[in-house]
Coordinates of C-alpha atoms and ligand atoms in Angstrom, one line a residue:
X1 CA 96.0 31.7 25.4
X2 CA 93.0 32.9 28.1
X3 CA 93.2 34.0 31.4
X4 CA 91.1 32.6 34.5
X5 CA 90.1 34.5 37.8
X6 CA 91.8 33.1 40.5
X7 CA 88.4 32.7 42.4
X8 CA 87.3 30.8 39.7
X9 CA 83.7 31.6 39.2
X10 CA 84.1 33.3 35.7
X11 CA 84.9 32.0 32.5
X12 CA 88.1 32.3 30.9
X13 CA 88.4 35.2 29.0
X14 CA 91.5 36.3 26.4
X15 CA 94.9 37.9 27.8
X16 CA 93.9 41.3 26.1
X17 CA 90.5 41.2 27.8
X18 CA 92.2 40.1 31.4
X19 CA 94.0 43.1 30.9
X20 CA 91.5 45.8 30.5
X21 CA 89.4 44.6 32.8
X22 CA 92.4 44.5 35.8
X23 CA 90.6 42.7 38.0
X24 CA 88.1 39.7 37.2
X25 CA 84.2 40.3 38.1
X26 CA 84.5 37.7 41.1
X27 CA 86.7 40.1 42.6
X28 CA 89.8 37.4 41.5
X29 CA 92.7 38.1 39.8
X30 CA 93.6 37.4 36.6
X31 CA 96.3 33.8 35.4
X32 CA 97.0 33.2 32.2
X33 CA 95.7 29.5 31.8
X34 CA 98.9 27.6 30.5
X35 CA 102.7 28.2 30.9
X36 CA 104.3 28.3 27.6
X37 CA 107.7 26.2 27.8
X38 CA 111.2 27.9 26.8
X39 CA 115.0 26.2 26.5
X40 CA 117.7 29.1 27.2
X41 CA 119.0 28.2 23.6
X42 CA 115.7 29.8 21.5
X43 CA 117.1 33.1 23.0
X44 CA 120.3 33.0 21.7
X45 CA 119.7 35.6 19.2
X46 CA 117.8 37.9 21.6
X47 CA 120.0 40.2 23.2
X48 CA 118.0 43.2 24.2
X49 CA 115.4 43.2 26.9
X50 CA 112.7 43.8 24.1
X51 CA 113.4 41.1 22.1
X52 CA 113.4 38.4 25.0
X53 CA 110.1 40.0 25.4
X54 CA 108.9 39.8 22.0
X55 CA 110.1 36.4 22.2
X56 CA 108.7 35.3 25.8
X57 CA 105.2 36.9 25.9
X58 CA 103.7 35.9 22.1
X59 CA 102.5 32.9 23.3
X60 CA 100.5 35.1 26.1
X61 CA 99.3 37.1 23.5
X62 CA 98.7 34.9 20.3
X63 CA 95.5 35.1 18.9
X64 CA 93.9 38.3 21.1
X65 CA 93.8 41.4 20.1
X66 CA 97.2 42.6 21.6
X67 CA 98.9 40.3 19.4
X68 CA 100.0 42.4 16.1
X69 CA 100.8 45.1 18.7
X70 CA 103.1 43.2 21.1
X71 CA 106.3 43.8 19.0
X72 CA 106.0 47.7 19.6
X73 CA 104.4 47.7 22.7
X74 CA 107.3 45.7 23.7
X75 CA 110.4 48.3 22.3
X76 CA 108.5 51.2 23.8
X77 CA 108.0 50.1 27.0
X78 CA 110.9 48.0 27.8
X79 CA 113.3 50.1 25.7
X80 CA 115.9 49.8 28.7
X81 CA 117.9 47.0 29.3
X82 CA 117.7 46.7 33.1
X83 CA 122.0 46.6 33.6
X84 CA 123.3 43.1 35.8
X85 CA 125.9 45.1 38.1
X86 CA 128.6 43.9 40.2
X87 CA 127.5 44.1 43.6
X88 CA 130.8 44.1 45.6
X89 CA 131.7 40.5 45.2
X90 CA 132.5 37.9 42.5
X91 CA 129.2 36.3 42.6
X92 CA 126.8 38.5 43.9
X93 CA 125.0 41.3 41.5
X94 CA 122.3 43.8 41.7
X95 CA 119.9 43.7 39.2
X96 CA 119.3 47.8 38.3
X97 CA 115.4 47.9 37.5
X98 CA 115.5 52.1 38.5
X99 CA 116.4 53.3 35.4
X100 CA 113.4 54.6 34.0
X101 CA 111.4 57.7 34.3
X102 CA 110.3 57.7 38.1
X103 CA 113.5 55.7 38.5
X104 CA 111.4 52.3 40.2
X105 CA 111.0 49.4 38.6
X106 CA 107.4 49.7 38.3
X107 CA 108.0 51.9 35.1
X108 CA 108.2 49.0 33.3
X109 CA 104.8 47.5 34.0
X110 CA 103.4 50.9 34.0
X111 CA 104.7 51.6 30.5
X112 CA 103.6 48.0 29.3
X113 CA 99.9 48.3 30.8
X114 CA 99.8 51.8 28.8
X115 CA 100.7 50.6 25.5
X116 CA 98.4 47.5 25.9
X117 CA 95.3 50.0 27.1
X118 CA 95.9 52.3 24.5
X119 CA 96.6 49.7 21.2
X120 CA 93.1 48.1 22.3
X121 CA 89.9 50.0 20.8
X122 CA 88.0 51.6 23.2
X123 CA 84.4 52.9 23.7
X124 CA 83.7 57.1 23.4
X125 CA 83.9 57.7 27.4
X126 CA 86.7 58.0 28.2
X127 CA 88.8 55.1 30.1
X128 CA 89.8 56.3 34.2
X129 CA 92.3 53.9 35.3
X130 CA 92.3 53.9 39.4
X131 CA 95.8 53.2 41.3
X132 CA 96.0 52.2 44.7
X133 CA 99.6 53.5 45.6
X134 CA 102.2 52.9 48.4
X135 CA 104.8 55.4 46.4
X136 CA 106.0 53.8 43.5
X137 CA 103.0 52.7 41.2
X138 CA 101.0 55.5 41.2
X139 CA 104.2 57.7 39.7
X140 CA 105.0 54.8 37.4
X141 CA 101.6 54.9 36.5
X142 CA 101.1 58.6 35.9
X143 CA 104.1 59.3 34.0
X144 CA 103.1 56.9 31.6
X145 CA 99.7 58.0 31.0
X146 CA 100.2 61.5 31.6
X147 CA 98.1 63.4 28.1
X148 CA 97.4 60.2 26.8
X149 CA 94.2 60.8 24.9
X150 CA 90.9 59.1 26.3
X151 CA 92.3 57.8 29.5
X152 CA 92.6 59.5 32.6
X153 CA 94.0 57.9 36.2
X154 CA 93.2 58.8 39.7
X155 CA 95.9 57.8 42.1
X156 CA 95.0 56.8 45.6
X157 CA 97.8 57.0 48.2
X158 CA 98.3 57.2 51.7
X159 CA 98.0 60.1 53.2
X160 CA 101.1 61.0 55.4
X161 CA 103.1 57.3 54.3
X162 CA 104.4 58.0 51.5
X163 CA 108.1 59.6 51.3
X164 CA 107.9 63.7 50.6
X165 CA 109.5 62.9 47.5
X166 CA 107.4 60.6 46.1
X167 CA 104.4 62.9 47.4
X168 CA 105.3 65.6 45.5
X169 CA 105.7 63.2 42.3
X170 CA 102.3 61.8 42.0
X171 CA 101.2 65.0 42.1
X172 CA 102.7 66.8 39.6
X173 CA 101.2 65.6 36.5
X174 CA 98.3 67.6 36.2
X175 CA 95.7 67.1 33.1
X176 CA 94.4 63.9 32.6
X177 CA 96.1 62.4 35.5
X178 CA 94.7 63.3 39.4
X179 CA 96.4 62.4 42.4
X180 CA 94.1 61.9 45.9
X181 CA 95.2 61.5 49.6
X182 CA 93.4 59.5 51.3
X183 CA 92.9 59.4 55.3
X184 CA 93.8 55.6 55.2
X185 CA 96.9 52.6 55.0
X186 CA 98.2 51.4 52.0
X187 CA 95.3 48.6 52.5
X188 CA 92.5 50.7 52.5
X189 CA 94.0 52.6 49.4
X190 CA 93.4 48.9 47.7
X191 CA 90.6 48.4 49.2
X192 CA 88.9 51.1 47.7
X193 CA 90.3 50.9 44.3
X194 CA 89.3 46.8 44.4
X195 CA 85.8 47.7 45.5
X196 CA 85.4 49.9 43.1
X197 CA 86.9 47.5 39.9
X198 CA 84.8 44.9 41.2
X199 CA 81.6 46.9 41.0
X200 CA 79.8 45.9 37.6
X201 CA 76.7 48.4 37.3
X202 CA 79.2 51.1 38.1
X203 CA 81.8 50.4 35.3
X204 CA 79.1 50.2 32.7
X205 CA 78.7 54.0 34.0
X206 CA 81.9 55.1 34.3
X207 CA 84.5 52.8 32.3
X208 CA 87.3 51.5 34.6
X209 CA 90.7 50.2 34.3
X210 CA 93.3 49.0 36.7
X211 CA 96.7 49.8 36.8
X212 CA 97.9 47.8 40.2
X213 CA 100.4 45.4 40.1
X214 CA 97.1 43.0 40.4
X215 CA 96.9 43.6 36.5
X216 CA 98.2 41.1 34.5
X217 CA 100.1 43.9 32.1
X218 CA 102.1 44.7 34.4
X219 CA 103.2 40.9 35.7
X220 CA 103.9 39.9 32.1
X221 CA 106.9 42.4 31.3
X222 CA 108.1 42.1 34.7
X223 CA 108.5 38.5 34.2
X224 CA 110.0 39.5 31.0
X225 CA 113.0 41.7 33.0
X226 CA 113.8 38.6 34.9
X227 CA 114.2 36.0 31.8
X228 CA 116.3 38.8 30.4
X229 CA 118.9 39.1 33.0
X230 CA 119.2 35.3 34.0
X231 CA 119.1 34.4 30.0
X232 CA 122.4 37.0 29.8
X233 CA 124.0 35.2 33.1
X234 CA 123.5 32.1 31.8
X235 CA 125.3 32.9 28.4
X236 CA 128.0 34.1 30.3
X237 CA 128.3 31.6 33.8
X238 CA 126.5 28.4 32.2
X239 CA 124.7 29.0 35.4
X240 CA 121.4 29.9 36.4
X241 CA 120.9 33.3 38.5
X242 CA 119.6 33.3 42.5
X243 CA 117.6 35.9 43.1
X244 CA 116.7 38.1 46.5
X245 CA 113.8 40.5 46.0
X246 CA 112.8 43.5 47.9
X247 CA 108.7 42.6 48.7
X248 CA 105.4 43.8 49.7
X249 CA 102.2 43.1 47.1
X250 CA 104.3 40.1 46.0
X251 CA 103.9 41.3 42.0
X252 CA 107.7 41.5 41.2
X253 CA 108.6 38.5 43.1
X254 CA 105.9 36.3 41.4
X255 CA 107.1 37.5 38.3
X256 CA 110.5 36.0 39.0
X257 CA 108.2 32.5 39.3
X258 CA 106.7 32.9 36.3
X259 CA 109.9 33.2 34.7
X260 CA 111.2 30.0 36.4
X261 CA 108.2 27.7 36.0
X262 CA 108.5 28.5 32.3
X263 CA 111.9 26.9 32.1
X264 CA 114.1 30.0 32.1
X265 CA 117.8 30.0 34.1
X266 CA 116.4 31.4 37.6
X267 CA 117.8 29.3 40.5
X268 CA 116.5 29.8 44.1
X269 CA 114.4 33.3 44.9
X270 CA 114.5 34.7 48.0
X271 CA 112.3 37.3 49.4
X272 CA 112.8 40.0 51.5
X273 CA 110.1 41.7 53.3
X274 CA 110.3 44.4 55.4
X275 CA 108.7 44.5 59.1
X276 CA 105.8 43.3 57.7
X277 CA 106.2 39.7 58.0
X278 CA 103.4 38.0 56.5
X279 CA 105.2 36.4 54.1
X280 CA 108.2 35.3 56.2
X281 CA 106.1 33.9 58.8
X282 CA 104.1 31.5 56.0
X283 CA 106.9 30.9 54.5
X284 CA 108.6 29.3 57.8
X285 CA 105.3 27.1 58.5
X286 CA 102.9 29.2 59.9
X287 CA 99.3 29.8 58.7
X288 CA 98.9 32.8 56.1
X289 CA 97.5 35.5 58.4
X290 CA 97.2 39.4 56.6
X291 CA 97.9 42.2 59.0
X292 CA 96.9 45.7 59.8
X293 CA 100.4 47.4 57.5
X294 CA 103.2 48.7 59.5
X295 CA 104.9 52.1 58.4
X296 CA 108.2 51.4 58.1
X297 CA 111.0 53.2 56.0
X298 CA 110.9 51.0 53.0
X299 CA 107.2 51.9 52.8
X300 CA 106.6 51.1 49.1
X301 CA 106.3 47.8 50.9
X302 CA 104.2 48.8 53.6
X303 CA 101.7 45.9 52.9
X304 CA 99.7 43.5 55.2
X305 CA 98.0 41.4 53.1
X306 CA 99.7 40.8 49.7
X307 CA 97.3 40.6 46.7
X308 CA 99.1 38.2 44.7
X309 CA 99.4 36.1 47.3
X310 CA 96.0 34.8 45.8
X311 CA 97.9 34.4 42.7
X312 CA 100.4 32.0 44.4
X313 CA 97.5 29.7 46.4
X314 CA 96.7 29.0 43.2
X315 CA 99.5 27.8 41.3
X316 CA 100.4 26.0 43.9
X317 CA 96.4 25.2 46.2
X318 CA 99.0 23.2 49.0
X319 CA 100.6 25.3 51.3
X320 CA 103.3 22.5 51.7
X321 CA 104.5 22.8 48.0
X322 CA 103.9 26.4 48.2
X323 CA 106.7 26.7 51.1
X324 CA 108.4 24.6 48.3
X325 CA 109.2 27.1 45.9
X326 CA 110.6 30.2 47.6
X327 CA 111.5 31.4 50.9
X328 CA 111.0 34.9 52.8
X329 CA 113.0 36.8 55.1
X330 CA 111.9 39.8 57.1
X331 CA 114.2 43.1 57.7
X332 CA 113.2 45.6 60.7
X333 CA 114.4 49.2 60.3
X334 CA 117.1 48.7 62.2
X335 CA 118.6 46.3 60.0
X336 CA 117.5 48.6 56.6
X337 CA 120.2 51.4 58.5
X338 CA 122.7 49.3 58.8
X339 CA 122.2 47.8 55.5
X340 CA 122.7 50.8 53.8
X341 CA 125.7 52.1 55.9
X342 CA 127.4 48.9 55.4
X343 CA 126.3 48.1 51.3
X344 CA 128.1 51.2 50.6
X345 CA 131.2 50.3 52.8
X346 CA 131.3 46.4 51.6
X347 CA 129.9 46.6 48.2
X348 CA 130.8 50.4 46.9
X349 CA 126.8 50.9 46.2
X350 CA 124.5 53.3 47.7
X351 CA 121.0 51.4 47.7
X352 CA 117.7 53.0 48.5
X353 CA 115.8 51.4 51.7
X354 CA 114.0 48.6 49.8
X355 CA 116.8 47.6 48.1
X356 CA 118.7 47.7 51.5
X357 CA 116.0 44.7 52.5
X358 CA 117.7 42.5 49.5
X359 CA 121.4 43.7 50.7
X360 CA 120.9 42.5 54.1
X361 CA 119.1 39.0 53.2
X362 CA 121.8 38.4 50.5
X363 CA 124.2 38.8 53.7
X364 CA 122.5 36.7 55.6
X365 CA 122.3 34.1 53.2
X366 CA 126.3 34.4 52.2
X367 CA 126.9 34.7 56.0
X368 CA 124.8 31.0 56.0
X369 CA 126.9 29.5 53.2
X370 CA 124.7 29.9 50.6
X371 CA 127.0 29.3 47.2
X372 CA 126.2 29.7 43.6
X373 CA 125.7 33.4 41.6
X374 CA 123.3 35.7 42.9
X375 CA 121.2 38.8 42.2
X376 CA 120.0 41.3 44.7
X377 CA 117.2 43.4 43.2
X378 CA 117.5 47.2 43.1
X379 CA 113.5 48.5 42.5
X380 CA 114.4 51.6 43.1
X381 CA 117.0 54.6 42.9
X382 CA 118.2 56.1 46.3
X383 CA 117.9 59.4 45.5
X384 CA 114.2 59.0 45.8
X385 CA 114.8 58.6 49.5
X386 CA 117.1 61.6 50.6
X387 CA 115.4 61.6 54.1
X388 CA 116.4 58.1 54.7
X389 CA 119.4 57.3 53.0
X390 CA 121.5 61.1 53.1
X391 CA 122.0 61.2 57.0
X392 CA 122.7 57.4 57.1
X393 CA 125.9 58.3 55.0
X394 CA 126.6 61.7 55.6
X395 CA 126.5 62.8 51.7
X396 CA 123.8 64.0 49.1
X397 CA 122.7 61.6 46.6
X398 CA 122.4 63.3 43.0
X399 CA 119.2 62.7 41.0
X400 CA 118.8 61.1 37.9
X401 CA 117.7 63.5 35.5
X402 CA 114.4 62.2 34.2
X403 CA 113.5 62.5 38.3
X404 CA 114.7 66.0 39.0
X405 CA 112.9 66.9 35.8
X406 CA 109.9 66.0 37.2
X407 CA 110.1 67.1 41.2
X408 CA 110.8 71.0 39.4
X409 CA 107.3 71.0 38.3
X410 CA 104.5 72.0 41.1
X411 CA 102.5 69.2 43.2
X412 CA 98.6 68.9 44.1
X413 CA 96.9 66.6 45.8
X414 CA 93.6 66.5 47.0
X415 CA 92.1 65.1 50.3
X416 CA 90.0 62.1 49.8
X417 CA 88.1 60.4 52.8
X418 CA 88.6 56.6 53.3
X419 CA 85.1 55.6 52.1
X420 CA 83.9 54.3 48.4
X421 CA 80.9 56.8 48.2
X422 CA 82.9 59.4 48.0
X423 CA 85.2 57.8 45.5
X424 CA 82.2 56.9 43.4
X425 CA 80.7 60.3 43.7
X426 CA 83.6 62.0 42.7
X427 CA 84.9 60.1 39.4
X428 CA 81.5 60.1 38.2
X429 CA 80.9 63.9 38.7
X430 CA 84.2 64.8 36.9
Ligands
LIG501 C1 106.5 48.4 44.8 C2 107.8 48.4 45.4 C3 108.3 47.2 46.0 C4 107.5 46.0 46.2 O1 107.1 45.4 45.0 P1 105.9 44.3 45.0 O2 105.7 44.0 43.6 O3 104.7 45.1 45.5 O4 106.3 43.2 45.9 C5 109.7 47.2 46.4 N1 110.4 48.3 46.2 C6 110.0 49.4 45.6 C7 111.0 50.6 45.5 C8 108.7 49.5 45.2 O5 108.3 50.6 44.6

């Protein structure tokens, strides 16, 4: 199978190559050029979250040079089964994707992208993978290429919007992996790293890699999480599994699509967005209009203009059948407090503030009527978000272990100004 740019003025190029190159010379992104068909029942032997994936991404894969690879790539990287909890009522569940080394569920694209990047053959310079971060990725990222050999990452992020805690984790790995703050949004972090991929003369300088959630090896296994849960649902309900997703750069949620449109058990998908309400306001009629980013306190979805949005105009070029296939709720901050306060009174669950955004829509939409099963996702463990979530409920939330591991080791960052010469100048130099 090939992948196309989603601006369409390249030709097609192989899954493996759409994945080292990140982002497609037109400045598009990356979509695989068919949608390979499944039935629930070619799964019934494939219990673990690897196998589905084994199973669900070959056709992706056959015939590139990923594909003799994919069977380990797949049982390193998505080694843990993301658990289907209960979530406080008979037919609502949260979908635990925090279980991994920086405890978001960007570890698992993270961890895919790295063992796709490193099974391919590379040239003698060395490879710098550049990560535009609003908390989540860049760590993700990090801790799975920290002392890789011949690759080294520079994470971009925020400087002064990202949660002390995840400051101090992307930027204590050290080595081969640097972490930068820059005087900028979110936006401007993307910005940067997009100019940057999209720069041809430059890359045959300094060889580049992406490690965004724009990359296609990190959509591909997230895609893979979600056949996995609704395929274990379905086995037990004989129902297919509704899903509410926390949202800001739209790659986890367009994952959950991919997973539907190629005939797995995934009902309706909901998504919930914090203040910024880009997506809520297309999805109730208006015209797709990116803004400025707001800070808010789930600010790993701080985002204004969603980059796989693009991704989504074209699957589906009419904005009519686009409102057709999923729907979007905003949550102020307001409503994250009282999320969290009353998730742990009504459901027994302490959720970080992101996952809050899914708690309160899936409330909204029981409070509605909304019947059938449903999953509320969890991208994230609450202990990454003491500030926020500790005073809201008036106890400490103990760290999971691979986390506290890494917040005992020191943290350096250094300042970066919000301008691609000096980006430029510095990757080359060192
Ligand atoms: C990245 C992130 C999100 C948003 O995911 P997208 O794929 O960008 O929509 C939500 N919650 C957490 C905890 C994140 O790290």
């Amino acid at each position: 199978m090939n992948a196309y740019s989603t601006r369409g003025r390249e030709p097609v190029v192989s899954i493996a190559d759409a994945i080292s190159a990140g982002l497609a010379p037109d400045g598009g992104l990356y979509m695989p050029d068919a949608w390979p068909q499944f039935h629930a029942k070619e799964f019934d032997d494939a219990h673990t979250l690897a196998d589905v994936a084994i199973r669900f991404l070959a056709p992706f894969f056959a015939g590139s040079a990923l594909e003799a690879a994919l069977p380990g790539i797949c049982r390193d990287a998505l080694a843990i089964d993301p658990p289907l909890a209960g979530f406080g009522k008979p037919d609502d569940f949260l979908l635990e994707l925090f279980h991994g080394p920086t405890a978001a569920f960007k570890d698992y694209g993270a961890a895919f992208l790295t063992g796709c990047l490193s099974a391919l053959p590379r040239g003698d310079k060395p490879l710098t993978i550049v990560v535009a971060t609003s908390g989540d990725t860049g760590a993700a990222v990090g801790a799975a290429f920290h002392r890789k050999p011949g690759v080294r990452v520079a994470i971009l992020y925020p400087d002064g919007r990202v949660a002390p805690r995840q400051a101090h984790q992307l930027g204590c790995f050290g080595d081969n992996v640097r972490a930068f703050r820059v005087d900028g949004s979110f936006d401007d972090c993307q910005r940067l790293a997009k100019t940057l991929l999209a720069d041809a003369d430059y890359r045959r300088a300094v060889p580049l890699g992406s490690a965004n959630s724009i990359s296609l090896g990190r959509l591909l296994p997230q895609a893979a999480y979600y056949a996995h849960a609704a395929l274990g649902h379905f086995r037990s309900r004989g129902q297919p599994l509704n899903f509410v997703i926390p949202t800001g750069n739209l790659g986890n949620a367009l994952a959950c699509l991919l997973a539907r449109r190629m005939g797995l058990p995934v009902g309706e998908i909901v998504l919930a967005s914090n203040a910024n309400d880009v997506l809520p306001k297309f999805f109730a009629g208006e015209d797709y209009t990116p803004q400025p980013s707001l800070a808010t306190l789930a600010n790993a979805m701080d985002v204004g203009a969603p980059s796989n949005f693009e991704r989504l105009q074209a699957l589906y070029p009419d904005p009519a059948a686009l409102r057709g296939v999923m729907r979007a709720e905003a949550v102020s901050d307001a409503q994250i407090r009282t999320s969290i306060v009353r998730t742990r009174e009504t459901r027994g669950h302490v959720v970080c503030p992101h996952t809050a955004c899914a708690a309160e829509v899936l409330d909204r939409l029981r409070a509605a009527g909304a019947g059938g099963t449903w999953a509320a996702v969890a991208t994230a463990h609450p202990a990454k978000f003491p500030d926020v979530v500790e005073p809201l409920l008036g106890q400490t939330v103990p760290l999971p272990a691979p986390l506290a591991a890494m917040l005992a080791r020191p943290s350096r960052a250094q300042p970066l100004a919000n301008d691609d010469v000096a980006l430029r100048d510095l990757l080359r130099r060192s």
